[in-house]
XYZ file of C-alpha atoms in Angstrom:
607
model
C 13.095 25.798 -38.277
C 13.559 23.694 -41.118
C 13.728 19.887 -41.119
C 17.469 19.881 -42.037
C 18.084 21.778 -38.716
C 15.943 19.926 -36.511
C 17.921 16.966 -34.384
C 16.560 14.626 -31.806
C 17.102 16.658 -28.890
C 14.227 18.689 -30.314
C 11.588 16.540 -29.810
C 10.025 14.874 -26.699
C 7.788 12.233 -26.212
C 4.753 13.366 -24.335
C 2.177 10.571 -24.896
C 3.544 7.032 -23.379
C 2.007 4.059 -21.750
C 4.222 1.557 -19.546
C 3.518 -1.671 -18.030
C 1.519 0.277 -15.427
C -1.451 0.782 -17.988
C -2.561 -2.647 -16.874
C -2.653 -5.261 -19.649
C -2.565 -2.547 -22.189
C 1.036 -1.027 -21.998
C 3.967 -3.390 -22.577
C 6.784 -0.954 -22.092
C 9.038 -1.326 -18.872
C 10.065 2.206 -17.286
C 13.850 1.191 -17.919
C 13.579 0.269 -21.352
C 11.649 3.571 -22.256
C 14.327 5.733 -20.318
C 17.254 3.899 -22.123
C 15.609 4.087 -25.595
C 15.294 7.864 -24.946
C 18.757 8.360 -24.001
C 20.309 6.043 -26.909
C 18.338 8.312 -29.294
C 19.909 11.542 -28.101
C 16.680 12.880 -26.622
C 16.403 15.077 -23.191
C 13.167 14.350 -21.689
C 10.524 12.099 -21.897
C 6.761 11.771 -20.239
C 4.918 8.969 -18.803
C 1.173 8.960 -19.184
C -0.542 5.794 -18.046
C -4.201 5.117 -18.137
C -5.866 6.460 -15.134
C -3.001 5.765 -12.787
C 0.339 7.158 -11.390
C 1.577 4.067 -10.018
C 5.010 4.049 -12.139
C 5.825 7.657 -11.016
C 8.393 7.294 -8.544
C 9.957 4.280 -10.555
C 9.982 6.631 -13.370
C 11.383 9.859 -11.687
C 14.330 7.918 -10.261
C 15.018 6.050 -13.432
C 14.988 9.127 -15.884
C 17.065 11.314 -13.346
C 19.672 8.183 -13.139
C 20.082 8.628 -16.800
C 20.237 12.551 -16.784
C 16.708 12.570 -18.760
C 14.103 14.837 -17.399
C 11.145 12.996 -16.014
C 8.031 14.405 -16.877
C 5.347 12.879 -14.780
C 1.735 12.869 -16.389
C -1.445 10.665 -16.579
C -4.039 9.712 -19.324
C -6.843 10.510 -17.440
C -10.656 9.982 -18.526
C -13.094 12.713 -18.744
C -16.723 11.541 -17.958
C -19.485 12.675 -20.386
C -21.416 14.387 -17.550
C -20.215 14.292 -13.982
C -17.553 11.974 -12.628
C -19.995 10.744 -9.961
C -22.634 10.005 -12.592
C -23.192 5.957 -13.406
C -26.037 5.670 -15.402
C -25.577 2.765 -17.813
C -27.490 4.378 -20.437
C -25.843 7.657 -20.305
C -22.263 7.238 -18.848
C -20.504 4.417 -20.310
C -18.808 7.052 -22.648
C -15.583 8.879 -21.468
C -12.783 10.367 -23.112
C -9.002 10.560 -22.912
C -7.146 13.603 -21.837
C -3.502 13.873 -21.082
C -2.561 15.803 -18.075
C 1.308 16.619 -17.410
C 2.863 18.070 -14.335
C 4.652 21.325 -14.777
C 5.629 21.779 -11.142
C 5.246 20.235 -7.711
C 1.649 22.121 -7.332
C 0.936 20.136 -10.679
C 2.128 16.930 -9.298
C 0.090 17.161 -6.326
C -2.885 18.229 -8.356
C -2.390 15.046 -10.697
C -2.336 12.962 -7.530
C -5.672 14.652 -6.237
C -7.344 14.168 -9.543
C -6.369 10.608 -9.912
C -7.456 9.707 -6.522
C -10.825 11.502 -6.888
C -11.160 9.467 -10.226
C -10.349 6.225 -8.970
C -12.190 6.575 -5.622
C -15.436 8.540 -6.733
C -15.623 8.399 -10.425
C -14.562 5.038 -11.172
C -17.399 3.467 -13.524
C -15.510 1.058 -15.842
C -12.741 3.202 -15.720
C -11.419 6.030 -13.241
C -13.366 9.559 -14.325
C -12.831 13.018 -13.863
C -14.924 16.002 -14.825
C -14.649 19.447 -16.011
C -15.425 20.890 -12.637
C -12.574 19.235 -11.266
C -10.479 20.321 -14.091
C -11.463 23.761 -13.126
C -10.606 23.218 -9.428
C -7.430 21.323 -9.754
C -5.533 22.590 -12.971
C -2.801 24.849 -11.400
C 0.729 23.791 -12.429
C -0.649 21.303 -15.146
C -0.610 21.111 -18.909
C -3.048 19.493 -20.725
C -3.039 18.181 -24.342
C -6.000 16.863 -26.352
C -4.999 13.382 -26.332
C -5.786 10.598 -29.407
C -9.309 9.979 -31.220
C -10.708 9.126 -28.216
C -10.374 12.570 -26.317
C -12.977 14.838 -26.612
C -11.602 16.769 -29.501
C -11.070 13.777 -31.435
C -14.143 12.241 -30.837
C -15.987 15.376 -31.962
C -13.900 15.617 -35.215
C -14.260 11.963 -35.871
C -17.991 12.416 -35.970
C -17.680 15.657 -38.240
C -18.559 18.027 -35.415
C -16.166 20.761 -35.884
C -18.271 23.403 -33.999
C -18.520 21.042 -31.043
C -14.857 20.572 -31.217
C -14.169 24.148 -31.257
C -16.451 24.657 -28.285
C -14.733 21.824 -26.347
C -11.054 23.560 -27.449
C -12.503 26.896 -26.251
C -13.539 25.699 -22.726
C -10.182 23.923 -22.180
C -8.215 27.173 -23.373
C -10.283 29.365 -21.093
C -9.534 27.159 -18.052
C -5.515 26.237 -19.102
C -4.676 29.463 -20.603
C -1.305 28.831 -22.565
C -1.090 25.535 -20.759
C -3.158 23.933 -23.384
C -2.065 22.250 -26.658
C -3.887 20.109 -29.497
C -2.507 16.679 -30.100
C -1.732 15.282 -33.712
C -0.903 11.720 -33.898
C 0.612 9.519 -36.832
C 0.685 6.130 -36.232
C -1.511 4.556 -38.790
C -0.520 1.281 -40.055
C 0.092 0.420 -43.793
C -2.646 -2.386 -43.810
C -5.197 -0.010 -42.124
C -5.888 2.708 -44.805
C -9.569 3.760 -43.331
C -7.840 4.547 -40.028
C -4.874 6.225 -41.924
C -7.462 8.332 -43.589
C -9.507 9.139 -40.293
C -6.549 10.174 -38.571
C -5.304 12.426 -41.327
C -8.450 14.280 -41.498
C -8.498 14.677 -37.837
C -5.211 16.091 -37.913
C -6.036 18.524 -40.542
C -9.084 19.796 -38.784
C -6.918 20.055 -35.659
C -4.416 22.458 -37.381
C -7.428 24.495 -38.921
C -8.646 24.648 -35.212
C -5.262 25.552 -33.580
C -4.915 28.230 -36.079
C -8.560 29.512 -35.529
C -8.476 29.526 -31.744
C -4.513 30.243 -31.411
C -3.828 27.166 -29.664
C -0.599 25.451 -30.354
C -0.318 21.985 -31.652
C 1.952 19.050 -30.950
C 2.719 15.957 -32.317
C 2.464 12.871 -29.977
C 2.936 8.868 -30.504
C 0.555 7.448 -27.890
C 3.086 4.847 -27.638
C 2.028 1.367 -25.978
C 4.946 -0.768 -26.534
C 8.715 0.094 -27.280
C 9.521 -1.184 -30.564
C 7.960 -2.024 -33.791
C 8.540 -5.736 -33.467
C 6.811 -5.818 -30.318
C 3.253 -5.200 -31.744
C 2.342 -8.857 -31.710
C 3.291 -9.350 -28.215
C 1.402 -6.235 -27.356
C -1.540 -7.740 -29.105
C -1.114 -11.024 -27.145
C -1.145 -8.626 -23.769
C -4.446 -7.524 -24.849
C -5.732 -10.872 -25.254
C -4.490 -11.541 -21.958
C -6.469 -8.882 -20.201
C -9.835 -9.501 -21.871
C -9.773 -13.342 -22.188
C -9.494 -13.652 -25.888
C -7.607 -15.704 -28.416
C -5.356 -14.077 -30.923
C -7.232 -15.487 -33.723
C -10.516 -14.001 -32.415
C -11.575 -11.698 -35.136
C -14.141 -9.753 -33.117
C -11.489 -9.130 -30.235
C -10.121 -5.985 -28.853
C -7.432 -5.135 -30.870
C -5.048 -2.334 -31.896
C -3.113 -4.030 -34.680
C -4.056 -1.020 -37.274
C -2.145 1.530 -35.118
C 1.646 1.659 -34.937
C 2.023 2.344 -31.479
C 5.609 1.931 -30.495
C 7.843 4.751 -29.321
C 8.869 5.804 -32.783
C 12.334 7.344 -33.031
C 12.663 11.196 -33.219
C 14.460 11.574 -36.422
C 11.828 9.459 -37.923
C 9.119 12.050 -36.847
C 11.192 14.668 -37.908
C 11.545 13.374 -41.491
C 7.700 12.941 -41.529
C 6.718 16.304 -40.004
C 10.034 18.646 -40.056
C 9.585 20.484 -43.194
C 5.633 21.161 -43.304
C 4.896 21.572 -39.678
C 8.280 21.938 -37.683
C 6.234 23.627 -34.901
C 4.628 20.115 -33.819
C 8.198 18.907 -33.192
C 9.584 21.889 -31.401
C 6.401 22.461 -29.414
C 6.844 19.088 -27.495
C 10.414 20.482 -26.374
C 8.764 23.593 -25.304
C 6.352 21.725 -23.253
C 9.171 19.710 -21.862
C 11.024 22.846 -20.838
C 7.881 24.330 -18.869
C 8.197 21.053 -16.517
C 10.213 20.708 -13.699
C 9.030 18.344 -10.981
C 11.504 17.745 -7.726
C 10.277 14.871 -5.488
C 12.228 14.720 -2.278
C 13.311 11.087 -1.649
C 14.804 9.592 1.631
C 13.170 11.907 4.172
C 11.290 11.318 6.867
C 7.709 11.699 7.144
C 6.414 10.410 10.574
C 3.055 11.893 11.951
C 3.176 13.740 15.086
C 1.980 11.649 18.016
C -0.536 13.033 20.274
C 1.330 13.186 23.628
C -0.066 14.011 27.085
C -0.021 17.961 27.992
C 3.682 19.114 29.045
C 5.521 16.399 27.352
C 7.483 16.002 24.138
C 7.568 12.867 21.807
C 11.013 12.282 23.557
C 10.172 12.962 27.047
C 7.236 10.808 26.667
C 8.819 7.912 24.866
C 11.548 8.013 27.593
C 8.985 7.584 30.331
C 7.058 4.755 28.713
C 10.363 2.842 28.176
C 11.496 3.245 31.905
C 8.426 2.309 33.151
C 8.175 -0.623 30.920
C 11.608 -1.706 32.091
C 10.985 -1.367 35.578
C 7.883 -3.697 34.783
C 9.972 -6.233 32.636
C 12.991 -6.492 34.675
C 12.489 -4.697 38.163
C 9.218 -6.615 39.421
C 7.200 -3.871 39.220
C 3.551 -5.143 38.778
C 1.918 -4.053 35.647
C -1.075 -2.220 37.180
C 1.727 -0.150 38.935
C 3.735 0.327 35.887
C 2.135 3.458 34.439
C 2.424 5.386 37.947
C 6.067 4.900 38.702
C 8.559 7.779 38.392
C 11.559 7.348 35.746
C 13.870 8.037 38.710
C 12.505 5.045 40.819
C 11.940 3.146 37.751
C 15.780 3.326 37.131
C 16.372 2.338 40.559
C 15.124 -1.307 39.962
C 17.172 -1.950 36.977
C 20.797 -3.235 36.632
C 23.646 -0.961 35.075
C 23.670 -3.034 31.739
C 19.965 -2.829 30.935
C 19.956 1.123 31.666
C 23.048 1.589 29.316
C 21.400 -0.371 26.818
C 18.197 1.557 26.945
C 20.169 4.639 27.249
C 22.022 3.706 23.995
C 19.018 2.638 22.089
C 16.915 5.787 23.149
C 19.910 8.092 21.961
C 20.020 6.697 18.313
C 16.472 6.711 18.244
C 16.293 10.363 19.113
C 19.057 11.207 16.839
C 17.530 9.505 13.858
C 14.265 11.335 14.898
C 12.232 8.171 15.224
C 10.723 8.641 18.786
C 7.284 9.281 17.166
C 7.483 6.322 15.207
C 7.918 4.039 18.297
C 5.057 5.927 20.128
C 2.775 5.245 17.195
C 3.743 1.690 17.013
C 3.353 0.837 20.640
C 0.077 2.641 20.868
C -1.764 0.605 18.258
C -0.062 -2.467 19.426
C -0.947 -2.001 23.294
C -4.508 -0.813 22.084
C -4.791 -4.294 20.518
C -3.370 -6.191 23.084
C -5.769 -4.600 25.499
C -8.811 -5.434 23.402
C -7.561 -9.014 23.627
C -6.044 -9.275 19.917
C -3.229 -11.832 19.566
C -0.101 -10.495 18.345
C 3.214 -12.426 17.539
C 5.915 -12.378 20.081
C 8.247 -10.719 17.366
C 9.611 -11.476 14.020
C 12.723 -10.025 12.429
C 15.521 -7.540 13.679
C 12.949 -5.537 15.859
C 13.337 -8.308 18.394
C 16.947 -7.111 19.187
C 15.628 -3.909 20.926
C 15.229 -3.459 24.433
C 12.918 -0.582 23.659
C 10.690 -2.624 21.552
C 10.691 -5.127 24.590
C 10.045 -2.286 26.926
C 6.980 -0.914 25.577
C 5.372 -4.119 24.399
C 6.102 -4.040 20.762
C 7.870 -7.533 21.164
C 7.790 -9.800 23.679
C 11.581 -11.297 23.330
C 14.045 -10.459 26.022
C 17.143 -9.172 23.929
C 19.245 -9.333 26.924
C 18.618 -12.788 27.701
C 19.351 -13.865 24.098
C 21.705 -11.566 23.494
C 20.329 -10.058 20.333
C 21.957 -7.222 18.404
C 20.137 -3.606 18.429
C 22.396 -2.774 15.447
C 20.782 -5.168 13.162
C 17.703 -3.271 13.877
C 18.791 0.435 13.880
C 22.197 1.243 12.914
C 23.344 4.983 13.413
C 25.696 4.798 10.293
C 22.928 3.654 8.117
C 20.057 5.997 8.057
C 16.925 4.225 7.149
C 13.363 3.964 8.633
C 12.813 1.390 11.431
C 11.137 -1.940 10.048
C 9.038 -3.687 12.707
C 7.290 -6.876 11.470
C 4.187 -7.255 13.266
C 2.293 -10.596 13.307
C -1.687 -10.455 14.403
C -4.324 -12.877 14.395
C -5.801 -12.307 10.976
C -9.715 -12.061 12.188
C -8.785 -8.639 13.979
C -6.158 -7.217 11.911
C -9.006 -4.789 10.475
C -9.917 -3.665 13.878
C -6.248 -2.628 14.540
C -6.271 -0.796 11.266
C -9.547 0.781 12.022
C -8.205 1.908 15.360
C -5.193 3.924 13.261
C -7.712 5.445 11.003
C -10.078 6.743 13.857
C -6.769 8.317 15.683
C -5.019 9.669 12.484
C -7.975 10.414 10.221
C -9.335 8.490 7.250
C -7.535 10.804 5.085
C -3.989 9.807 6.293
C -4.245 6.202 6.540
C -4.127 3.463 3.605
C -3.413 0.174 2.825
C -0.380 -0.345 0.352
C -0.830 -1.798 -3.333
C 1.103 -4.788 -4.473
C 1.396 -5.913 -8.398
C 1.215 -9.242 -9.459
C 3.742 -9.979 -12.509
C 3.883 -12.165 -15.336
C 6.888 -14.100 -14.358
C 8.160 -16.923 -16.905
C 6.196 -19.744 -16.259
C 2.970 -17.690 -16.030
C 4.024 -16.008 -19.266
C 4.584 -19.290 -20.930
C 0.776 -20.423 -19.900
C -0.701 -17.151 -20.611
C 0.825 -17.075 -24.244
C 0.125 -20.570 -24.689
C -3.671 -19.828 -24.081
C -3.762 -16.744 -26.351
C -2.331 -18.779 -29.086
C -4.515 -21.712 -28.082
C -1.650 -24.231 -27.767
C -3.268 -27.645 -26.279
C -3.291 -27.302 -22.446
C -0.882 -30.337 -22.101
C 1.622 -29.098 -24.321
C 1.375 -25.836 -22.534
C 1.893 -27.344 -19.212
C 4.675 -29.398 -20.254
C 6.650 -26.699 -21.529
C 5.878 -24.399 -18.528
C 7.167 -27.078 -16.288
C 10.574 -27.117 -18.313
C 11.133 -23.630 -16.720
C 13.261 -23.730 -13.449
C 11.178 -23.220 -10.235
C 12.364 -19.997 -8.349
C 15.414 -20.280 -6.084
C 15.082 -18.997 -2.671
C 11.799 -16.908 -3.855
C 13.563 -15.474 -6.780
C 12.353 -15.972 -10.416
C 15.030 -16.980 -12.893
C 14.621 -15.123 -15.833
C 13.536 -16.986 -19.075
C 16.435 -15.450 -20.959
C 18.704 -17.277 -18.346
C 17.115 -20.561 -18.321
C 17.309 -20.695 -22.264
C 20.856 -20.163 -22.260
C 21.744 -22.259 -19.209
C 18.990 -25.269 -19.314
C 20.178 -27.624 -22.312
C 16.533 -29.396 -22.268
C 14.716 -25.949 -22.543
C 17.236 -24.845 -25.021
C 16.504 -28.016 -27.099
C 12.939 -27.565 -26.957
C 13.263 -23.900 -28.067
C 15.646 -25.333 -31.227
C 13.374 -28.174 -32.349
C 9.834 -27.310 -31.598
C 8.380 -24.369 -33.748
C 5.234 -23.929 -31.416
C 7.449 -23.729 -28.277
C 9.709 -21.248 -29.996
C 6.763 -19.048 -30.751
C 5.546 -19.400 -27.296
C 8.950 -18.516 -25.600
C 9.806 -15.852 -27.826
C 6.582 -13.846 -26.921
C 6.969 -14.935 -23.314
C 10.313 -13.303 -23.335
C 8.911 -10.003 -24.456
C 6.101 -10.380 -21.768
C 7.758 -11.651 -18.772
C 8.025 -9.164 -15.715
C 5.015 -7.161 -17.216
C 2.408 -6.220 -14.439
C -0.597 -8.734 -14.749
C -2.603 -7.516 -11.938
C -2.763 -5.256 -8.547
C -4.303 -5.992 -5.151
C -3.847 -5.273 -1.626
C -0.312 -5.824 0.244
C -0.783 -8.505 2.961
C 0.912 -6.581 5.588
C 1.781 -2.923 4.614
C -0.366 -0.022 5.733
C 1.018 3.747 5.739
C 0.184 6.491 8.139
C 0.957 10.070 6.581
C 1.670 13.265 8.713
C -0.723 15.183 6.676
C -3.641 14.419 3.994
C -1.968 11.250 2.561
C -2.901 12.554 -1.294
C -0.292 15.302 -0.591
C 2.333 12.453 -0.505
C 0.947 9.509 -2.477
C -2.314 9.048 -4.922
C -4.805 6.451 -3.754
C -6.978 3.886 -5.629
C -9.382 1.050 -4.850
C -7.186 -1.972 -5.366
C -9.441 -4.446 -3.861
C -13.309 -3.602 -3.472
C -13.950 -1.644 -0.215
C -10.274 -1.218 0.613
C -8.496 2.173 -0.133
C -4.586 1.609 -1.016
C -1.748 3.718 -2.527
C -1.318 3.720 -6.048
C 2.423 3.517 -5.417
C 3.788 0.206 -4.236
C 5.793 -0.827 -1.249
C 9.445 0.551 -2.244
C 8.314 3.961 -3.534
C 6.315 4.337 -0.424
C 9.517 3.728 1.833
C 11.415 5.844 -0.303
C 8.930 8.728 0.033
C 9.819 8.387 3.631
C 5.911 7.882 4.963
C 5.417 5.454 7.855
C 4.811 2.022 6.971
C 3.369 -0.621 9.303
C 4.038 -4.188 8.461
C 0.916 -5.895 10.272
C 0.693 -9.378 8.788
C -2.527 -11.242 9.633
C -1.885 -14.795 10.470
C -4.511 -17.541 10.976
C -2.159 -19.513 13.240
C -2.336 -16.926 15.773
C -6.177 -17.083 15.432
C -6.098 -20.829 15.986
C -4.146 -20.065 19.078
C -6.521 -17.572 20.424
C -9.314 -19.876 19.842
C -7.713 -22.859 21.645
C -7.043 -20.522 24.614
C -10.672 -19.534 24.904
C -11.587 -23.079 24.873
C -9.216 -23.969 27.518
C -10.398 -20.967 29.542
C -13.975 -21.939 29.211
C -13.232 -25.443 30.057
C -11.043 -25.135 32.885
C -11.173 -21.740 34.379
C -13.715 -21.862 37.282
């Protein structure tokens, strides 16, 4: 197909880094999708460094704009085995693009990313050739940038080595392996341009010799050409360098923006139209369908002869007899349901039957069994829990089975604030627990359901307006006093919500005047506007823990967000959208203080 016949829809960007490439990618997912839509393209890939953290956000955003989402990752391939961590031999690693063709490929991406982060982490999350042989089904691989195995060999004039590597990948992936060329040299970097051009020529030769198709990618790290300096500042934030440092990590010799398709067609459409059309062929081979909004609750191990429904009902009626019918705690578990009901008033029976009916209809019997189980285990071990926070306190079922300690009948609390039969959503029970023993309760869940089914949930720290101003100021070496003054001119969050810098500049007269009259402040604020909202760090959510009905990696990829703590790569929102059971157990020091005080009182006065 000649260049004149090619259009924007014939090209697909297959190598893109978003802000989830931590402190390396600058592009926001919505901005990437919007740009692709505006350019008349039909699909786009997301390939962050070593993580799938943004996959669900990307999937939803793209589908919402009628753009096909291609879920991928730029993984790191270890020089030897992914578990080898010799400082002398294993610091080198090579880039490789992996794209999910279908749901099996998506699951394999989650598996590979999890292994890389949990077992193969050495400076970077790494996999190896053995893992690629085992988990390549449903995946398309492309050779990545100059940092890939092929690019590295060709840079070092090792054509035979590159040929052997490409042959191995073709053997493993078959027609699902492509060679990448790139074209993002900066006009002021002739040496890099020459190197990339030479490697591209060798890749064309290699592709022809081995019958491996070649595809053009951009290795985009930011959205627009004018974002390059902001991206350099982001790199400095990540490395602790100043922008003026000559020896700092820099990508200024590369044009790593999302190049408009018509510009790429103009460069390559006449001589090598296949590198344009091959991108579309790859996209056409990819179709991942992720079901959101379903319910994925683990099966609770009930006593023989009982169902989740019958067992929950039994526990509830026994609990109500204890709470309202003056049945002693030590006799609660032995009372028959019919006898338990005889101890209760009509309004309590009607309320309980209504709530149980809603829970059964919505499919949440197992959920309540799981939550009451670990709370009751904890209470039996002497762990202090809060009496009930949030809408769950409006449930008489929760009160009956000791999830909460607040009587909803006495305080006339509404059940519908907690569970509404007309609004299908997973129950959300906020559990407060003494902070020194929270890990014991989580370990109980791990022991009961399996360590392959339980994980903490990741959380991301973002560069909001004040922090963005401080970070940019440090990188630009603005004196601390000046930076502090400027940051404090930005309004504080309102009810926990950060005011966007753009709005502050428009509505705050002092900040607007500062922007218009102070060149240094203008520079800082301009760059902060680009960086604002970017992911700056990741860690473990203070409360969130997920329990999956099967191997958790079938649903979400995992990482080590904090030393020794396994967490999901997906944050709270996507975990909930996938329908996984989420425990909100917040460790509170005040409960530990209460526990300590009670122990002291007991020791002093209990004779």
